[in-house]
Amino acid sequence: MADGIVTLAVVMAVTAAIGWWWLRRQGAVRTRPGTDARDWTDQGVLLGARATFVQLSAAVCAPCRATARVLGELANAHPGVTHRELDVDENLDLVRELSVLRTPTVLVLDPAGREVARMSGVVSRRQANEALGTVDHQMIDDGRTRT
Amino acid sequence: MTRTGTAQGTGLGIDPRGPRFGAGVTAALLAVVVLLGGSTAGLVLLAVVAAGFLLGTIRGAEGTWQGWVFRTLVRPRLAPSHELEDRRPPRFAQGVGLLVTGVGVGLGLSGVLVAVPIAAAVAFVAAALNAVVGLCLGCELYLLLRRLRPRSAGGGAQ
C-alpha cells in the first residue's frame, strides 16, 4: 500500500504536467514561415480574398464542432474570410501530406493558398482573431519585400 | 461527405457533462486500483472498470452505470445543459479505455499481476484529463490510428 501511494502520487504529477502542457497548446497560433503555396481546388476550397481557414475534423471529435462555430462566425463577420471544414477520413492523403496528427487542426491560408499559420485543438474567438491578424501582417510584410 | 460551415452531428446529442462526470468517477476507481497494486483486489476492481468501458463501447457513454448515476442523481440537481453533444466522441474514448484496461485484466488473469496497476495508471491519466481539462481522446488518437493503417489501393475511396 505504501508503494501504491508513491506510485499514485507520481501518476498524478504526470497527469497534471500533461494537462498543463495540453491546455497551453489548445488552439495556439503557430506561424509557418516559408511554406509554399498549394493548389486547393481538389479539396473544393475557395480561397478568400483576405484569409482562408481550412479545418480538418473528425466525427469522434467534439471540439471540432465548437471550433467550426467560432470560425464560421469569423468568416461571416469579415468579408474576404472563408472557412472550409474537411473530414479527415475523406482527406487522408492531404492529412499525410500536411503532417496533421490530431483534430481539429486549422490551416490558416493567405489569398495565394500559402499556409501562414496553423492551430490545433479547440480554437477560441481570441485565437481565431489572432490568426487573422497573422495573415494580415504577412501580407503587409510581403508588400514591403516586393517594393 | 464533406461538411462545410456548421457541421452537425447525427441524431440527438447527450449532455456533455455526463461523460466528464463518468470519467471522474472512473478515474477515482482507477486511482484505487493503482493504490492496491498488483493484487487480486486490484485485478477485480480493474475488471469492474473494464466492464463499464465494455458497456460504454457498445451502448455509448450514457449507457454505462456512471451514465446512469449522472442521469438519476447528478443531472436533476444541475441547470439544464446549454447544448447537447454528439455521442460518438465519448463512445470512442470508452473503446480506448476498454482496450487499455482489457489488456491489464487479461495479463492479470494470466498471472502478470504487475500489469494491473500499470494499465490502471495509463487509463487514469486519460480519464482524469478528460474529467478535469476536457481532453478528448478521439481528437488525439483517432487520426493517429487512421494514419497507421496502410494506404488502401486505388485511392482509398469509401
mmCIF file of C-alpha atoms in Angstrom:
data_model
loop_
_atom_site.group_PDB
_atom_site.id
_atom_site.type_symbol
_atom_site.label_atom_id
_atom_site.label_comp_id
_atom_site.label_asym_id
_atom_site.label_seq_id
_atom_site.Cartn_x
_atom_site.Cartn_y
_atom_site.Cartn_z
ATOM 1 C CA MET A 1 0.000 0.000 0.000
ATOM 2 C CA ALA A 2 2.880 2.396 0.804
ATOM 3 C CA ASP A 3 4.316 1.664 -2.645
ATOM 4 C CA GLY A 4 0.882 2.289 -4.097
ATOM 5 C CA ILE A 5 0.699 5.745 -2.528
ATOM 6 C CA VAL A 6 4.065 6.724 -4.014
ATOM 7 C CA THR A 7 3.061 5.338 -7.420
ATOM 8 C CA LEU A 8 -0.253 7.187 -7.345
ATOM 9 C CA ALA A 9 1.469 10.441 -6.407
ATOM 10 C CA VAL A 10 3.842 10.065 -9.371
ATOM 11 C CA VAL A 11 0.962 9.213 -11.733
ATOM 12 C CA MET A 12 -0.989 12.272 -10.544
ATOM 13 C CA ALA A 13 2.038 14.544 -11.033
ATOM 14 C CA VAL A 14 2.497 13.195 -14.581
ATOM 15 C CA THR A 15 -1.227 13.742 -15.249
ATOM 16 C CA ALA A 16 -1.018 17.343 -14.026
ATOM 17 C CA ALA A 17 2.062 18.019 -16.198
ATOM 18 C CA ILE A 18 0.388 16.596 -19.314
ATOM 19 C CA GLY A 19 -2.792 18.543 -18.555
ATOM 20 C CA TRP A 20 -0.900 21.808 -18.188
ATOM 21 C CA TRP A 21 1.029 21.251 -21.442
ATOM 22 C CA TRP A 22 -2.123 20.172 -23.287
ATOM 23 C CA LEU A 23 -4.150 23.191 -22.141
ATOM 24 C CA ARG A 24 -1.362 25.552 -23.178
ATOM 25 C CA ARG A 25 -1.302 24.125 -26.692
ATOM 26 C CA GLN A 26 -5.076 24.303 -27.290
ATOM 27 C CA GLY A 27 -5.701 26.496 -30.300
ATOM 28 C CA ALA A 28 -2.309 28.238 -30.044
ATOM 29 C CA VAL A 29 -1.448 30.072 -33.282
ATOM 30 C CA ARG A 30 1.837 28.723 -34.654
ATOM 31 C CA THR A 31 3.260 30.619 -37.614
ATOM 32 C CA ARG A 32 4.626 28.601 -40.533
ATOM 33 C CA PRO A 33 7.151 30.779 -42.339
ATOM 34 C CA GLY A 34 8.390 29.718 -45.729
ATOM 35 C CA THR A 35 5.567 27.318 -46.601
ATOM 36 C CA ASP A 36 4.911 27.073 -50.340
ATOM 37 C CA ALA A 37 1.568 27.914 -51.935
ATOM 38 C CA ARG A 38 -0.571 24.892 -52.715
ATOM 39 C CA ASP A 39 -3.448 24.154 -55.063
ATOM 40 C CA TRP A 40 -6.598 23.656 -53.001
ATOM 41 C CA THR A 41 -9.094 23.058 -55.832
ATOM 42 C CA ASP A 42 -9.050 19.250 -55.317
ATOM 43 C CA GLN A 43 -10.378 19.806 -51.804
ATOM 44 C CA GLY A 44 -13.014 22.219 -53.061
ATOM 45 C CA VAL A 45 -11.529 25.068 -51.062
ATOM 46 C CA LEU A 46 -12.354 28.502 -52.471
ATOM 47 C CA LEU A 47 -9.647 30.891 -51.302
ATOM 48 C CA GLY A 48 -10.834 34.044 -49.594
ATOM 49 C CA ALA A 49 -9.506 37.430 -50.711
ATOM 50 C CA ARG A 50 -8.169 38.063 -47.193
ATOM 51 C CA ALA A 51 -7.780 34.695 -45.445
ATOM 52 C CA THR A 52 -8.986 31.112 -45.579
ATOM 53 C CA PHE A 53 -9.412 28.782 -42.617
ATOM 54 C CA VAL A 54 -9.224 25.110 -43.626
ATOM 55 C CA GLN A 55 -10.362 22.968 -40.702
ATOM 56 C CA LEU A 56 -9.627 19.236 -40.543
ATOM 57 C CA SER A 57 -12.247 17.487 -38.431
ATOM 58 C CA ALA A 58 -13.389 14.021 -37.407
ATOM 59 C CA ALA A 59 -16.718 12.604 -36.263
ATOM 60 C CA VAL A 60 -15.235 11.451 -32.931
ATOM 61 C CA CYS A 61 -14.034 14.980 -32.096
ATOM 62 C CA ALA A 62 -16.404 17.158 -30.074
ATOM 63 C CA PRO A 63 -14.162 20.297 -30.001
ATOM 64 C CA CYS A 64 -14.271 20.257 -33.819
ATOM 65 C CA ARG A 65 -17.918 21.438 -33.612
ATOM 66 C CA ALA A 66 -17.053 24.306 -31.267
ATOM 67 C CA THR A 67 -14.129 25.321 -33.496
ATOM 68 C CA ALA A 68 -16.319 25.203 -36.615
ATOM 69 C CA ARG A 69 -18.791 27.500 -34.881
ATOM 70 C CA VAL A 70 -16.104 30.050 -33.932
ATOM 71 C CA LEU A 71 -14.523 30.071 -37.398
ATOM 72 C CA GLY A 72 -17.911 30.143 -39.146
ATOM 73 C CA GLU A 73 -18.826 33.268 -37.169
ATOM 74 C CA LEU A 74 -15.473 34.848 -38.003
ATOM 75 C CA ALA A 75 -15.973 34.151 -41.717
ATOM 76 C CA ASN A 76 -19.496 35.604 -41.590
ATOM 77 C CA ALA A 77 -18.326 38.732 -39.811
ATOM 78 C CA HIS A 78 -15.415 39.569 -42.139
ATOM 79 C CA PRO A 79 -15.704 39.878 -45.925
ATOM 80 C CA GLY A 80 -12.900 38.030 -47.728
ATOM 81 C CA VAL A 81 -12.538 35.459 -44.966
ATOM 82 C CA THR A 82 -13.700 31.918 -45.707
ATOM 83 C CA HIS A 83 -13.977 28.773 -43.601
ATOM 84 C CA ARG A 84 -13.992 25.256 -45.023
ATOM 85 C CA GLU A 85 -14.298 22.113 -42.926
ATOM 86 C CA LEU A 86 -12.848 18.864 -44.310
ATOM 87 C CA ASP A 87 -13.328 15.383 -42.877
ATOM 88 C CA VAL A 88 -10.019 13.601 -42.210
ATOM 89 C CA ASP A 89 -11.446 10.234 -43.336
ATOM 90 C CA GLU A 90 -12.057 11.618 -46.811
ATOM 91 C CA ASN A 91 -8.793 13.545 -46.987
ATOM 92 C CA LEU A 92 -6.206 11.089 -45.651
ATOM 93 C CA ASP A 93 -3.678 11.910 -48.381
ATOM 94 C CA LEU A 94 -3.917 15.602 -47.562
ATOM 95 C CA VAL A 95 -3.580 14.799 -43.843
ATOM 96 C CA ARG A 96 -0.383 12.832 -44.554
ATOM 97 C CA GLU A 97 0.989 15.481 -46.920
ATOM 98 C CA LEU A 98 0.495 18.206 -44.312
ATOM 99 C CA SER A 99 1.627 16.061 -41.331
ATOM 100 C CA VAL A 100 -1.607 16.588 -39.420
ATOM 101 C CA LEU A 101 -1.762 14.390 -36.312
ATOM 102 C CA ARG A 102 -4.834 15.479 -34.378
ATOM 103 C CA THR A 103 -8.235 17.114 -34.798
ATOM 104 C CA PRO A 104 -9.275 19.805 -35.030
ATOM 105 C CA THR A 105 -6.290 21.188 -36.937
ATOM 106 C CA VAL A 106 -6.858 24.522 -38.650
ATOM 107 C CA LEU A 107 -4.651 25.726 -41.504
ATOM 108 C CA VAL A 108 -4.651 29.475 -41.920
ATOM 109 C CA LEU A 109 -4.080 30.379 -45.575
ATOM 110 C CA ASP A 110 -3.234 33.646 -47.277
ATOM 111 C CA PRO A 111 -5.053 34.633 -50.519
ATOM 112 C CA ALA A 112 -2.466 32.656 -52.556
ATOM 113 C CA GLY A 113 -3.209 29.417 -50.669
ATOM 114 C CA ARG A 114 0.001 29.512 -48.672
ATOM 115 C CA GLU A 115 -0.158 28.194 -45.106
ATOM 116 C CA VAL A 116 0.764 31.142 -42.917
ATOM 117 C CA ALA A 117 -0.194 29.657 -39.561
ATOM 118 C CA ARG A 118 -1.638 26.532 -38.000
ATOM 119 C CA MET A 119 -3.732 25.868 -34.908
ATOM 120 C CA SER A 120 -4.631 22.559 -33.321
ATOM 121 C CA GLY A 121 -7.100 21.816 -30.573
ATOM 122 C CA VAL A 122 -10.218 23.825 -29.822
ATOM 123 C CA VAL A 123 -9.893 27.405 -31.136
ATOM 124 C CA SER A 124 -11.234 30.334 -29.118
ATOM 125 C CA ARG A 125 -12.605 33.543 -30.628
ATOM 126 C CA ARG A 126 -9.496 35.414 -29.457
ATOM 127 C CA GLN A 127 -7.164 32.875 -31.080
ATOM 128 C CA ALA A 128 -9.164 32.986 -34.341
ATOM 129 C CA ASN A 129 -8.766 36.777 -34.431
ATOM 130 C CA GLU A 130 -5.065 36.434 -33.660
ATOM 131 C CA ALA A 131 -4.686 34.048 -36.628
ATOM 132 C CA LEU A 132 -6.480 36.500 -38.907
ATOM 133 C CA GLY A 133 -4.072 39.193 -37.711
ATOM 134 C CA THR A 134 -1.146 36.919 -38.579
ATOM 135 C CA VAL A 135 -2.336 36.661 -42.193
ATOM 136 C CA ASP A 136 -2.810 40.443 -42.408
ATOM 137 C CA HIS A 137 0.711 41.045 -41.083
ATOM 138 C CA GLN A 138 2.146 38.538 -43.507
ATOM 139 C CA MET A 139 0.502 40.407 -46.414
ATOM 140 C CA ILE A 140 1.942 43.730 -45.222
ATOM 141 C CA ASP A 141 5.424 42.181 -44.898
ATOM 142 C CA ASP A 142 5.168 40.653 -48.378
ATOM 143 C CA GLY A 143 4.143 44.044 -49.799
ATOM 144 C CA ARG A 144 7.243 45.615 -48.244
ATOM 145 C CA THR A 145 9.557 42.970 -49.689
ATOM 146 C CA ARG A 146 8.174 43.465 -53.168
ATOM 147 C CA THR A 147 8.660 47.251 -53.276
ATOM 148 C CA MET B 1 -19.392 13.653 -47.318
ATOM 149 C CA THR B 2 -17.556 16.906 -46.931
ATOM 150 C CA ARG B 3 -19.032 19.247 -44.403
ATOM 151 C CA THR B 4 -18.841 22.988 -44.552
ATOM 152 C CA GLY B 5 -19.536 25.743 -42.090
ATOM 153 C CA THR B 6 -21.780 24.496 -39.322
ATOM 154 C CA ALA B 7 -21.206 20.771 -39.135
ATOM 155 C CA GLN B 8 -23.825 18.838 -37.227
ATOM 156 C CA GLY B 9 -23.588 15.500 -35.504
ATOM 157 C CA THR B 10 -26.119 12.814 -36.269
ATOM 158 C CA GLY B 11 -29.167 12.192 -34.146
ATOM 159 C CA LEU B 12 -29.906 13.542 -30.723
ATOM 160 C CA GLY B 13 -26.959 14.515 -28.577
ATOM 161 C CA ILE B 14 -26.138 13.885 -24.939
ATOM 162 C CA ASP B 15 -25.357 16.249 -22.086
ATOM 163 C CA PRO B 16 -21.580 16.826 -22.433
ATOM 164 C CA ARG B 17 -21.234 16.937 -18.628
ATOM 165 C CA GLY B 18 -22.312 13.279 -18.390
ATOM 166 C CA PRO B 19 -19.192 11.685 -19.911
ATOM 167 C CA ARG B 20 -16.954 14.061 -17.942
ATOM 168 C CA PHE B 21 -18.667 13.175 -14.676
ATOM 169 C CA GLY B 22 -18.360 9.474 -15.577
ATOM 170 C CA ALA B 23 -14.658 9.926 -16.362
ATOM 171 C CA GLY B 24 -14.164 11.480 -12.913
ATOM 172 C CA VAL B 25 -15.805 8.503 -11.190
ATOM 173 C CA THR B 26 -13.770 6.097 -13.329
ATOM 174 C CA ALA B 27 -10.546 7.989 -12.564
ATOM 175 C CA ALA B 28 -11.242 7.678 -8.811
ATOM 176 C CA LEU B 29 -11.719 3.905 -9.153
ATOM 177 C CA LEU B 30 -8.547 3.612 -11.245
ATOM 178 C CA ALA B 31 -6.643 5.549 -8.576
ATOM 179 C CA VAL B 32 -7.753 2.906 -6.051
ATOM 180 C CA VAL B 33 -6.512 0.166 -8.413
ATOM 181 C CA VAL B 34 -3.107 1.907 -8.526
ATOM 182 C CA LEU B 35 -3.127 2.030 -4.697
ATOM 183 C CA LEU B 36 -3.974 -1.684 -4.471
ATOM 184 C CA GLY B 37 -1.092 -2.515 -6.827
ATOM 185 C CA GLY B 38 -0.597 -5.983 -8.309
ATOM 186 C CA SER B 39 -3.092 -7.760 -6.053
ATOM 187 C CA THR B 40 -6.236 -9.823 -6.579
ATOM 188 C CA ALA B 41 -8.328 -6.967 -5.170
ATOM 189 C CA GLY B 42 -6.785 -4.602 -7.728
ATOM 190 C CA LEU B 43 -7.475 -7.069 -10.537
ATOM 191 C CA VAL B 44 -11.134 -7.412 -9.510
ATOM 192 C CA LEU B 45 -11.646 -3.645 -9.362
ATOM 193 C CA LEU B 46 -9.909 -3.164 -12.730
ATOM 194 C CA ALA B 47 -12.241 -5.822 -14.183
ATOM 195 C CA VAL B 48 -15.228 -3.822 -12.857
ATOM 196 C CA VAL B 49 -13.905 -0.672 -14.569
ATOM 197 C CA ALA B 50 -13.232 -2.618 -17.801
ATOM 198 C CA ALA B 51 -16.807 -3.986 -17.718
ATOM 199 C CA GLY B 52 -18.051 -0.384 -17.553
ATOM 200 C CA PHE B 53 -15.928 0.523 -20.588
ATOM 201 C CA LEU B 54 -17.373 -2.506 -22.416
ATOM 202 C CA LEU B 55 -20.889 -1.185 -21.761
ATOM 203 C CA GLY B 56 -19.804 2.268 -22.927
ATOM 204 C CA THR B 57 -18.219 0.910 -26.106
ATOM 205 C CA ILE B 58 -21.390 -0.990 -27.017
ATOM 206 C CA ARG B 59 -24.045 1.473 -25.833
ATOM 207 C CA GLY B 60 -22.222 4.807 -25.643
ATOM 208 C CA ALA B 61 -21.032 6.638 -22.527
ATOM 209 C CA GLU B 62 -24.642 7.313 -21.483
ATOM 210 C CA GLY B 63 -25.236 3.539 -21.343
ATOM 211 C CA THR B 64 -22.683 2.901 -18.567
ATOM 212 C CA TRP B 65 -23.514 2.715 -14.870
ATOM 213 C CA GLN B 66 -21.654 6.024 -14.441
ATOM 214 C CA GLY B 67 -24.012 7.486 -17.052
ATOM 215 C CA TRP B 68 -26.978 6.122 -15.075
ATOM 216 C CA VAL B 69 -25.692 7.707 -11.853
ATOM 217 C CA PHE B 70 -25.274 11.037 -13.671
ATOM 218 C CA ARG B 71 -28.800 10.920 -15.112
ATOM 219 C CA THR B 72 -30.562 9.908 -11.906
ATOM 220 C CA LEU B 73 -28.524 11.615 -9.166
ATOM 221 C CA VAL B 74 -26.470 14.458 -10.665
ATOM 222 C CA ARG B 75 -28.285 15.909 -13.658
ATOM 223 C CA PRO B 76 -31.564 16.682 -11.813
ATOM 224 C CA ARG B 77 -29.517 18.920 -9.485
ATOM 225 C CA LEU B 78 -27.809 20.838 -12.338
ATOM 226 C CA ALA B 79 -29.075 23.620 -14.553
ATOM 227 C CA PRO B 80 -30.165 22.344 -17.987
ATOM 228 C CA SER B 81 -27.271 21.932 -20.412
ATOM 229 C CA HIS B 82 -26.990 24.820 -22.861
ATOM 230 C CA GLU B 83 -26.068 22.460 -25.666
ATOM 231 C CA LEU B 84 -26.038 18.786 -26.495
ATOM 232 C CA GLU B 85 -23.019 16.900 -27.724
ATOM 233 C CA ASP B 86 -22.511 14.176 -30.308
ATOM 234 C CA ARG B 87 -22.378 10.740 -28.627
ATOM 235 C CA ARG B 88 -19.604 9.390 -30.889
ATOM 236 C CA PRO B 89 -16.571 11.156 -29.312
ATOM 237 C CA PRO B 90 -17.216 9.827 -25.759
ATOM 238 C CA ARG B 91 -18.009 6.394 -27.179
ATOM 239 C CA PHE B 92 -14.633 6.324 -28.948
ATOM 240 C CA ALA B 93 -12.960 7.216 -25.635
ATOM 241 C CA GLN B 94 -14.818 4.330 -23.937
ATOM 242 C CA GLY B 95 -13.355 1.996 -26.574
ATOM 243 C CA VAL B 96 -9.820 3.230 -25.859
ATOM 244 C CA GLY B 97 -10.466 2.703 -22.129
ATOM 245 C CA LEU B 98 -11.699 -0.827 -22.813
ATOM 246 C CA LEU B 99 -8.548 -1.606 -24.806
ATOM 247 C CA VAL B 100 -6.167 -0.380 -22.081
ATOM 248 C CA THR B 101 -7.989 -1.889 -19.084
ATOM 249 C CA GLY B 102 -8.825 -5.066 -21.035
ATOM 250 C CA VAL B 103 -5.120 -5.692 -21.677
ATOM 251 C CA GLY B 104 -4.477 -5.139 -17.945
ATOM 252 C CA VAL B 105 -7.203 -7.587 -16.919
ATOM 253 C CA GLY B 106 -6.056 -10.171 -19.495
ATOM 254 C CA LEU B 107 -2.439 -10.024 -18.347
ATOM 255 C CA GLY B 108 -3.542 -10.046 -14.691
ATOM 256 C CA LEU B 109 -5.621 -13.178 -15.239
ATOM 257 C CA SER B 110 -2.664 -14.909 -16.892
ATOM 258 C CA GLY B 111 -0.564 -14.236 -13.802
ATOM 259 C CA VAL B 112 1.188 -10.986 -14.789
ATOM 260 C CA LEU B 113 -0.283 -9.017 -11.897
ATOM 261 C CA VAL B 114 2.156 -6.121 -12.302
ATOM 262 C CA ALA B 115 0.255 -5.206 -15.482
ATOM 263 C CA VAL B 116 -2.834 -4.355 -13.390
ATOM 264 C CA PRO B 117 -1.576 -1.114 -11.773
ATOM 265 C CA ILE B 118 0.275 -0.152 -14.989
ATOM 266 C CA ALA B 119 -2.887 -0.401 -17.118
ATOM 267 C CA ALA B 120 -4.814 1.396 -14.366
ATOM 268 C CA ALA B 121 -2.229 4.215 -14.326
ATOM 269 C CA VAL B 122 -2.411 4.717 -18.117
ATOM 270 C CA ALA B 123 -6.217 4.710 -18.071
ATOM 271 C CA PHE B 124 -6.182 7.047 -15.038
ATOM 272 C CA VAL B 125 -4.168 9.685 -16.917
ATOM 273 C CA ALA B 126 -6.688 9.727 -19.781
ATOM 274 C CA ALA B 127 -9.804 9.602 -17.572
ATOM 275 C CA ALA B 128 -8.561 12.279 -15.162
ATOM 276 C CA LEU B 129 -7.574 14.621 -18.018
ATOM 277 C CA ASN B 130 -10.960 14.046 -19.629
ATOM 278 C CA ALA B 131 -12.736 14.921 -16.382
ATOM 279 C CA VAL B 132 -10.585 17.901 -15.361
ATOM 280 C CA VAL B 133 -9.498 19.686 -18.561
ATOM 281 C CA GLY B 134 -11.852 18.082 -21.097
ATOM 282 C CA LEU B 135 -9.208 16.129 -23.007
ATOM 283 C CA CYS B 136 -10.858 14.423 -25.958
ATOM 284 C CA LEU B 137 -9.262 11.069 -26.819
ATOM 285 C CA GLY B 138 -10.970 10.944 -30.208
ATOM 286 C CA CYS B 139 -9.206 14.211 -31.104
ATOM 287 C CA GLU B 140 -5.783 12.964 -30.045
ATOM 288 C CA LEU B 141 -5.874 9.337 -31.159
ATOM 289 C CA TYR B 142 -8.383 8.790 -33.959
ATOM 290 C CA LEU B 143 -6.324 10.411 -36.713
ATOM 291 C CA LEU B 144 -3.092 8.761 -35.489
ATOM 292 C CA LEU B 145 -4.730 5.318 -35.613
ATOM 293 C CA ARG B 146 -6.234 6.130 -39.002
ATOM 294 C CA ARG B 147 -2.827 7.158 -40.351
ATOM 295 C CA LEU B 148 -1.203 3.959 -39.088
ATOM 296 C CA ARG B 149 -3.461 1.935 -41.366
ATOM 297 C CA PRO B 150 -1.758 1.295 -44.689
ATOM 298 C CA ARG B 151 -2.845 3.230 -47.730
ATOM 299 C CA SER B 152 -5.587 1.280 -49.481
ATOM 300 C CA ALA B 153 -5.038 0.542 -53.178
ATOM 301 C CA GLY B 154 -6.849 2.668 -55.736
ATOM 302 C CA GLY B 155 -7.013 5.907 -53.828
ATOM 303 C CA GLY B 156 -8.898 4.680 -50.774
ATOM 304 C CA ALA B 157 -12.359 5.798 -51.843
ATOM 305 C CA GLN B 158 -15.050 4.706 -49.431
#
